[in-house]
Short mmCIF file of C-alpha atoms in Angstrom, two decimals:
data_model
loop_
_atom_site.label_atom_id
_atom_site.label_comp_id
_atom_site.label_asym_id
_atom_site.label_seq_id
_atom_site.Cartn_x
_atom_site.Cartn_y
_atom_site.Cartn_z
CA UNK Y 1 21.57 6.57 111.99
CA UNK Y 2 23.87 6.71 109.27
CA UNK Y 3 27.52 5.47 109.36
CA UNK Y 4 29.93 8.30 108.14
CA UNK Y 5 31.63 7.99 105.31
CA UNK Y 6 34.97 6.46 105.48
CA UNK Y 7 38.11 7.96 102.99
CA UNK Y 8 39.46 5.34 101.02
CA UNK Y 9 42.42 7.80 100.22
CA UNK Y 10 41.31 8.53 96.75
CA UNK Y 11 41.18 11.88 95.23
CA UNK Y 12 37.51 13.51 95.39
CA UNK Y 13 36.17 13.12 92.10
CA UNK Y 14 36.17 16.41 90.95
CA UNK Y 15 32.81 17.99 89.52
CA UNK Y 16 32.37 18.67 85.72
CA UNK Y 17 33.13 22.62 85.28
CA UNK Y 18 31.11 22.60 82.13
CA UNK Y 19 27.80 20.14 83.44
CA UNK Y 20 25.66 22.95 82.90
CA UNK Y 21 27.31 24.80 79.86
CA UNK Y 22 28.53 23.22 76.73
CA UNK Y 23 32.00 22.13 76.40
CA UNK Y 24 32.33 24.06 72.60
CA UNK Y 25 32.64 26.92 71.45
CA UNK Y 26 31.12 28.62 67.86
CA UNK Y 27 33.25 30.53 65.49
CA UNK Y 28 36.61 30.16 63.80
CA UNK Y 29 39.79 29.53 65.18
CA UNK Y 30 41.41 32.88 64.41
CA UNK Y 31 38.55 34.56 66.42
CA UNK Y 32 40.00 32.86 69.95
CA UNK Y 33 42.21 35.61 71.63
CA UNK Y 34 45.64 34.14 70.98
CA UNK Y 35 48.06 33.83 74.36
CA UNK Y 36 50.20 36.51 75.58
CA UNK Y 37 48.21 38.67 73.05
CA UNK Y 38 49.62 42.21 72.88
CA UNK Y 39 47.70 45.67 71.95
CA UNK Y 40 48.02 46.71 67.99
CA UNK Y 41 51.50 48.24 66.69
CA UNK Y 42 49.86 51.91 66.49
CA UNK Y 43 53.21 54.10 64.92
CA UNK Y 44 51.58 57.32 66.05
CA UNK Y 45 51.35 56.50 69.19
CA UNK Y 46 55.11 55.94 69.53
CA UNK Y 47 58.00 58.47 70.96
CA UNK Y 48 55.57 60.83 72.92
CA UNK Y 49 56.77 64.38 72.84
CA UNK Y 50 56.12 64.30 77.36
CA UNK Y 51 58.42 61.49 76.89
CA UNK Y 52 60.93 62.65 74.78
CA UNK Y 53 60.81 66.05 76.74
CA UNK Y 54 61.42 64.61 79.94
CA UNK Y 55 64.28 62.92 78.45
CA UNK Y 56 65.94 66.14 77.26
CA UNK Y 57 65.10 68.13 80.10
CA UNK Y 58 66.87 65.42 82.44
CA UNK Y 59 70.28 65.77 80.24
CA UNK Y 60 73.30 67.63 81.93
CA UNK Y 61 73.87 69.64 78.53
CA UNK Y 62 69.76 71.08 78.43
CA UNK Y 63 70.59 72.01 81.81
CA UNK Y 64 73.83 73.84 81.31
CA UNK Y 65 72.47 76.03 78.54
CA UNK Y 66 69.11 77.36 80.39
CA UNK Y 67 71.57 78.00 83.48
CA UNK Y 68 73.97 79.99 80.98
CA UNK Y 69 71.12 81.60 79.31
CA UNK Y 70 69.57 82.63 82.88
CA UNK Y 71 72.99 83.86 84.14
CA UNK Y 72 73.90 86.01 81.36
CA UNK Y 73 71.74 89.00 82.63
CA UNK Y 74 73.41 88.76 86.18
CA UNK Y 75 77.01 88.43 84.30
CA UNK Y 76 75.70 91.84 82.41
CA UNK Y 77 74.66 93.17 85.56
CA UNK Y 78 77.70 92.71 87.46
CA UNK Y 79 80.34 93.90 84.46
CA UNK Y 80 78.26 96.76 84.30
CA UNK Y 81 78.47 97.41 88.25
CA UNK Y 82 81.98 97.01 88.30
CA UNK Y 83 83.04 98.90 84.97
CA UNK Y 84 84.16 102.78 85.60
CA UNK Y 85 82.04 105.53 84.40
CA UNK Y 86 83.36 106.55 80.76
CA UNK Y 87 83.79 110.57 80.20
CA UNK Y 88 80.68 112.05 79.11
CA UNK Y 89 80.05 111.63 75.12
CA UNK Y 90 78.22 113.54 72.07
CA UNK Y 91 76.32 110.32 70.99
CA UNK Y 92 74.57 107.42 72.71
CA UNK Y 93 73.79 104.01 71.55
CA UNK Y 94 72.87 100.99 72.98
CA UNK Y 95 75.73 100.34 75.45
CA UNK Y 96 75.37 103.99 77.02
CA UNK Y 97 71.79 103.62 77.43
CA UNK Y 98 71.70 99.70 78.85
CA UNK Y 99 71.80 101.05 82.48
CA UNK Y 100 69.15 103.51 81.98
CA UNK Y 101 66.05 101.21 82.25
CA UNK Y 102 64.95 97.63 82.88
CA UNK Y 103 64.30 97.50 78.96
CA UNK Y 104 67.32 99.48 77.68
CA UNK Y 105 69.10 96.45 79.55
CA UNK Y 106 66.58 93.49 78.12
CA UNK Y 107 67.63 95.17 74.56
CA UNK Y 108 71.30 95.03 75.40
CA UNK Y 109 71.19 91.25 76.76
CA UNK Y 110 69.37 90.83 73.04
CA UNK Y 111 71.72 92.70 70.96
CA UNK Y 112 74.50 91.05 72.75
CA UNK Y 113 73.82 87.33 72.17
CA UNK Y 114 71.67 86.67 69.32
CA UNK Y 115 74.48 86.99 66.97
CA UNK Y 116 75.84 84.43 68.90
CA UNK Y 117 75.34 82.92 72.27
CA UNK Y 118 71.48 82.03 71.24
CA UNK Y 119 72.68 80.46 67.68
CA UNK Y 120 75.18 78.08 69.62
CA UNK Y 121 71.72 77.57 71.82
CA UNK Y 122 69.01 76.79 69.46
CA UNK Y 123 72.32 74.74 67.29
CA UNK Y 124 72.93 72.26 70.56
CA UNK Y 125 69.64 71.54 70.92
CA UNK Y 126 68.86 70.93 67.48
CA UNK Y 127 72.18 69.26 66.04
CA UNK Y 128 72.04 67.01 69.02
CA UNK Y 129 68.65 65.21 68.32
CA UNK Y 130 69.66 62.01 65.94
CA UNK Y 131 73.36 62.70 66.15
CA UNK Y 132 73.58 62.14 69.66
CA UNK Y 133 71.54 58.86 69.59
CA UNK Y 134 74.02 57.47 66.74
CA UNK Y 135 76.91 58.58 68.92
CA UNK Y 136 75.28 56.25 71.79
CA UNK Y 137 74.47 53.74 69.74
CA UNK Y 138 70.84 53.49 70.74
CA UNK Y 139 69.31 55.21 67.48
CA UNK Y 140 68.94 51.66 66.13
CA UNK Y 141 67.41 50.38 68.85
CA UNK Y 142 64.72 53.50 68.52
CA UNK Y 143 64.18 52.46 64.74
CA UNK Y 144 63.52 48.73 66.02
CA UNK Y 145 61.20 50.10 68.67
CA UNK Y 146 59.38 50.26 66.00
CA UNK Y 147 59.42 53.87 65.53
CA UNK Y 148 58.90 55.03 62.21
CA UNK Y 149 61.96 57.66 60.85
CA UNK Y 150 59.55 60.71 60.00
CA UNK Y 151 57.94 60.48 63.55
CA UNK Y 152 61.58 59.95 65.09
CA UNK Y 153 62.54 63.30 63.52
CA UNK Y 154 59.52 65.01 63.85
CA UNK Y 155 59.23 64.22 67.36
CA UNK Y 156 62.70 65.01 68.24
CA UNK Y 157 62.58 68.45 65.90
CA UNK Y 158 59.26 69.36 68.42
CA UNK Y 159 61.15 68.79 71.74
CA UNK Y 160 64.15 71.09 70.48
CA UNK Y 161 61.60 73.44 69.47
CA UNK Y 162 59.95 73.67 73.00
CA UNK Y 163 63.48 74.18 74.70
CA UNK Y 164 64.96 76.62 71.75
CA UNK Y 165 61.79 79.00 72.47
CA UNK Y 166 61.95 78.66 75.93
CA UNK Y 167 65.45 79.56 76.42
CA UNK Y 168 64.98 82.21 74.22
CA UNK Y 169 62.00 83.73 75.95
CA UNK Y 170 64.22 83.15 79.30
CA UNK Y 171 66.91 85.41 78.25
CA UNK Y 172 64.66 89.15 77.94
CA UNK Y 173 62.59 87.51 80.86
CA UNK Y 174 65.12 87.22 83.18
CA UNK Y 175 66.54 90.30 82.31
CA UNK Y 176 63.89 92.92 82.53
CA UNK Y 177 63.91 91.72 86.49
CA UNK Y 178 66.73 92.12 86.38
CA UNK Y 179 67.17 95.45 84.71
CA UNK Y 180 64.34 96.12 87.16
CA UNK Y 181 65.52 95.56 90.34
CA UNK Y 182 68.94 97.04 89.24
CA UNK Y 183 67.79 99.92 86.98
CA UNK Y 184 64.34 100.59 87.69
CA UNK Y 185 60.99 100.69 85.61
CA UNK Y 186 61.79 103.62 83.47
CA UNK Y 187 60.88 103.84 79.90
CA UNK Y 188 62.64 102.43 76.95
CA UNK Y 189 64.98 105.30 75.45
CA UNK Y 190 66.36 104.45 71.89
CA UNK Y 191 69.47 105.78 69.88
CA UNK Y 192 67.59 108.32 68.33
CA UNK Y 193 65.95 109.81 71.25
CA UNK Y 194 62.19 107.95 70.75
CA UNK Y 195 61.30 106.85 74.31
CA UNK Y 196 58.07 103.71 74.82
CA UNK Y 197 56.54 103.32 78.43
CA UNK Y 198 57.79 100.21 80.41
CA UNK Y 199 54.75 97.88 79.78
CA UNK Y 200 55.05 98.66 75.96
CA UNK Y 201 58.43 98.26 75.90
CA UNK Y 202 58.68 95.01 77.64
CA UNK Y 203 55.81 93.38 74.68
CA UNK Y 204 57.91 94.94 72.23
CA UNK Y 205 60.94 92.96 74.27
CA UNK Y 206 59.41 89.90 74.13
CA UNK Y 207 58.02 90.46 70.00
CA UNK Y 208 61.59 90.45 69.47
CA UNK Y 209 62.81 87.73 71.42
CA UNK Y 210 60.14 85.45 69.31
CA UNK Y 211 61.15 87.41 65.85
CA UNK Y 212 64.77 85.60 66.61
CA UNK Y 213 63.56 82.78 67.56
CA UNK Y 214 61.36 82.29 64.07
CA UNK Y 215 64.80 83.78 62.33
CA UNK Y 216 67.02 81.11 63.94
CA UNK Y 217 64.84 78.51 62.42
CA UNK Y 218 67.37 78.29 59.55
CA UNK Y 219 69.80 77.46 62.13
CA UNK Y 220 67.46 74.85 63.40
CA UNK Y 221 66.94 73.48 59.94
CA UNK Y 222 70.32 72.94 58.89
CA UNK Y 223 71.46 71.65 61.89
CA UNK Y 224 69.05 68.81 61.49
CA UNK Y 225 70.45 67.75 58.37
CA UNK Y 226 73.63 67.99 59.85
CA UNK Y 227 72.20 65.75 63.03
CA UNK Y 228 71.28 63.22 60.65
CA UNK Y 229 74.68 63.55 58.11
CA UNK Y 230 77.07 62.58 60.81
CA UNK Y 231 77.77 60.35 64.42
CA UNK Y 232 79.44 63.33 65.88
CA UNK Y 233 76.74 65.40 67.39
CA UNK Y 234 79.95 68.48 67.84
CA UNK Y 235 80.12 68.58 64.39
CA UNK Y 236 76.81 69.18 63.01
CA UNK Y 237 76.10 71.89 66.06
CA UNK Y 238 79.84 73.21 64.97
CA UNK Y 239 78.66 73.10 61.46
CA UNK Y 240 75.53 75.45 62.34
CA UNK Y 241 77.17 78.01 64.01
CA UNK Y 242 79.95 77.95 61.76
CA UNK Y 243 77.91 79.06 59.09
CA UNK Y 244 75.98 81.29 60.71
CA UNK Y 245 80.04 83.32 61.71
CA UNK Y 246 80.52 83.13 57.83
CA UNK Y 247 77.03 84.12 56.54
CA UNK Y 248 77.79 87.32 59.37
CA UNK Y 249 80.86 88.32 57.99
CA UNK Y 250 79.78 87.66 54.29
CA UNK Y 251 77.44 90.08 55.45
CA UNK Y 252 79.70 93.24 56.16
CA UNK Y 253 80.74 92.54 52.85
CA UNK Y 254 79.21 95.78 51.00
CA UNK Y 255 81.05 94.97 47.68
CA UNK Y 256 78.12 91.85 46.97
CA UNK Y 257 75.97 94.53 47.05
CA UNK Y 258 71.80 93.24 46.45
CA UNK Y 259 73.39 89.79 47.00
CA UNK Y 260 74.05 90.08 50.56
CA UNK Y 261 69.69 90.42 51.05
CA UNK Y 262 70.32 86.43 50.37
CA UNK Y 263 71.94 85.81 53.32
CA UNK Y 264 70.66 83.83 56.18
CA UNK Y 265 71.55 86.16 58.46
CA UNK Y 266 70.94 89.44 56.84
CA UNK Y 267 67.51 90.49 58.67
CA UNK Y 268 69.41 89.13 61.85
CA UNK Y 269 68.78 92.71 63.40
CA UNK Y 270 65.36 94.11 61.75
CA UNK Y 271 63.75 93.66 65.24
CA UNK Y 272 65.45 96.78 66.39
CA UNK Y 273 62.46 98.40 64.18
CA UNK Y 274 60.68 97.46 67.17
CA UNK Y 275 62.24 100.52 69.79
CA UNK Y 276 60.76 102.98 67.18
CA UNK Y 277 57.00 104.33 68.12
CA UNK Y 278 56.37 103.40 64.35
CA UNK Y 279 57.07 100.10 63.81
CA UNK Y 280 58.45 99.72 60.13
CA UNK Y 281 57.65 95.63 59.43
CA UNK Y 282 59.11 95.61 55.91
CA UNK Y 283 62.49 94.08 56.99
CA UNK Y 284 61.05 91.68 59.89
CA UNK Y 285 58.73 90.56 57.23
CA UNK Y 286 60.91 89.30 54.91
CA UNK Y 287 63.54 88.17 57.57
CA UNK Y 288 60.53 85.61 58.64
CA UNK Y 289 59.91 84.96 55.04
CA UNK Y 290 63.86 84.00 54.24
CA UNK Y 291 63.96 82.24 57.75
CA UNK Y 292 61.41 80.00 57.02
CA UNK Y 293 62.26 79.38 53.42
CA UNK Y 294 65.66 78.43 54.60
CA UNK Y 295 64.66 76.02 57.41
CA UNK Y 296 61.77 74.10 55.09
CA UNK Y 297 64.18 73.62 52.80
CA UNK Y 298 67.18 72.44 55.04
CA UNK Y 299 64.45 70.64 57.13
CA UNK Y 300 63.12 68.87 53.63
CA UNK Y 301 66.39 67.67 53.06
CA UNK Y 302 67.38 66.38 56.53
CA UNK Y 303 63.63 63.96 56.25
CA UNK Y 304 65.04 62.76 52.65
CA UNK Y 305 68.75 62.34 54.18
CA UNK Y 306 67.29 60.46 57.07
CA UNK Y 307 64.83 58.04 55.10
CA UNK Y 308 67.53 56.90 53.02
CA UNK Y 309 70.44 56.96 55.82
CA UNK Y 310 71.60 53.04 57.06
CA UNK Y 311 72.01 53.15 60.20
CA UNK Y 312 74.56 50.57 62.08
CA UNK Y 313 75.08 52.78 65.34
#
């Protein structure tokens, strides 16, 4: 019988790890994974729009303006309700008419704001993007993310994109239920006595809700290049609708004549061709042809401006 062993109080020699595999390695030196290794810089992988959206949908300001935009139909409503009956007239336009059907009162909530209310809108959202990050001081810290300038812009130009069209769309959504449950589904009586079923006159509703929002893209545009001019993000939306009040009143101007087809916001109004039965596209057509012009150019300016900017805030 063997005696047991007996602990001298040494550690147990520990066993080779590598007795049965060799203690080297082949290759180079640059091929061994170097420590606290991180995945490649990829730039387009940087500033998701989810990310960015989530971000602008959780500001106080994004949340004010849908809530505005979604109230202004009840606001109509409720004057509307509350206003006496005028005497009986010879002619009728738009006003007269807006309690007559669901879309009579989506056109009125349309004529009503997109001279203004949606400019300030789709201005906010877009003069806000870099300005508002300089005004924090965190627009540096972006660049040094890294995230390259032209995918900063671009990615912040795509989020106020997504909430300028949505808003937009919100405003003839919300009121033709409301102009239903108020009014009624009855059919779509214009000015001149031309009268479209409810389902057609609610697409032709919505046509013109996106016609503004591809006109207001000169808004968008130059308030970008405003966004990126200045620190102040009240100034460059300021600056957009201010020139959109001037480029309305140059407007009424009839002494500039052929000059006044220039203007930005001359074809403001050509989707009223849509409450004919005939649509006439002519002026729509080249409202979305000086729109766009407009906004590549302003928005070709605002990616030089912001290439060249130095930022320090």
């Amino acid at each position: 019988m063997s005696e047991p062993s007996v602990n001298d109080g040494r550690a147990p020699r520990r066993r080779a790890a590598t007795a049965d595999a060799p203690s080297t390695r082949r290759g180079q030196v640059h091929d061994l994974p170097a420590a606290g290794a991180r995945a490649p810089y990829r730039p387009g992988h940087t500033l998701p729009v989810r990310v960015e959206l989530v971000r602008q949908l959780k500001r106080r300001r994004t949340q004010v303006a849908f809530a505005l935009v979604a109230l202004l139909p009840v606001i109509l409503w409720a004057a509307f309700s509350l206003a006496d009956e005028g005497p009986p007239g010879g002619s009728l336009n738009l006003v007269d008419l807006a309690k007559g059907s669901a879309a009579n009162f989506s056109v009125f909530a349309l004529f009503a704001s997109a001279g203004f209310l949606l400019v300030v809108v789709v201005a906010l959202f877009f003069g806000d993007t870099v300005a508002a990050e300089a005004s924090w001081s965190s627009l540096r810290y972006l660049l040094a993310a890294p995230i390259p300038r032209a995918r900063l812009l671009r990615q912040k130009a795509i989020v106020a994109a997504l909430l300028s069209l949505a808003a937009l769309l919100l405003l003839p959504a919300v009121s033709l239920v409301v102009g239903s449950l108020a009014y009624g589904t009855g059919d779509l009586v214009s000015p001149t006595g031309e009268s479209l079923g409810f389902a057609a006159a609610a697409g032709r509703v919505l046509i013109g809700a996106l016609y503004i929002a591809v006109h207001l893209s000169w808004v968008a545009g130059l308030a970008v290049l405003l966004s990126v001019s200045t620190d102040a993000p009240l100034g460059a939306v300021g600056g957009a609708v201010m020139a959109s009040i001037v480029s309305q009143i140059l407007d009424q101007i009839t002494a500039l004549e052929d000059l006044r087809n220039y203007l930005p916001t001359h074809y403001g109004n050509a989707w009223s061709a849509l409450l004919s039965e005939q649509v006439d596209w002519g002026d729509m057509t080249r409202g979305v042809c000086s729109a766009v012009c407009y906004a590549a150019v302003f928005g070709a300016l605002a990616v030089w401006r912001f290439s060249r900017k130095d930022v320090t805030s």
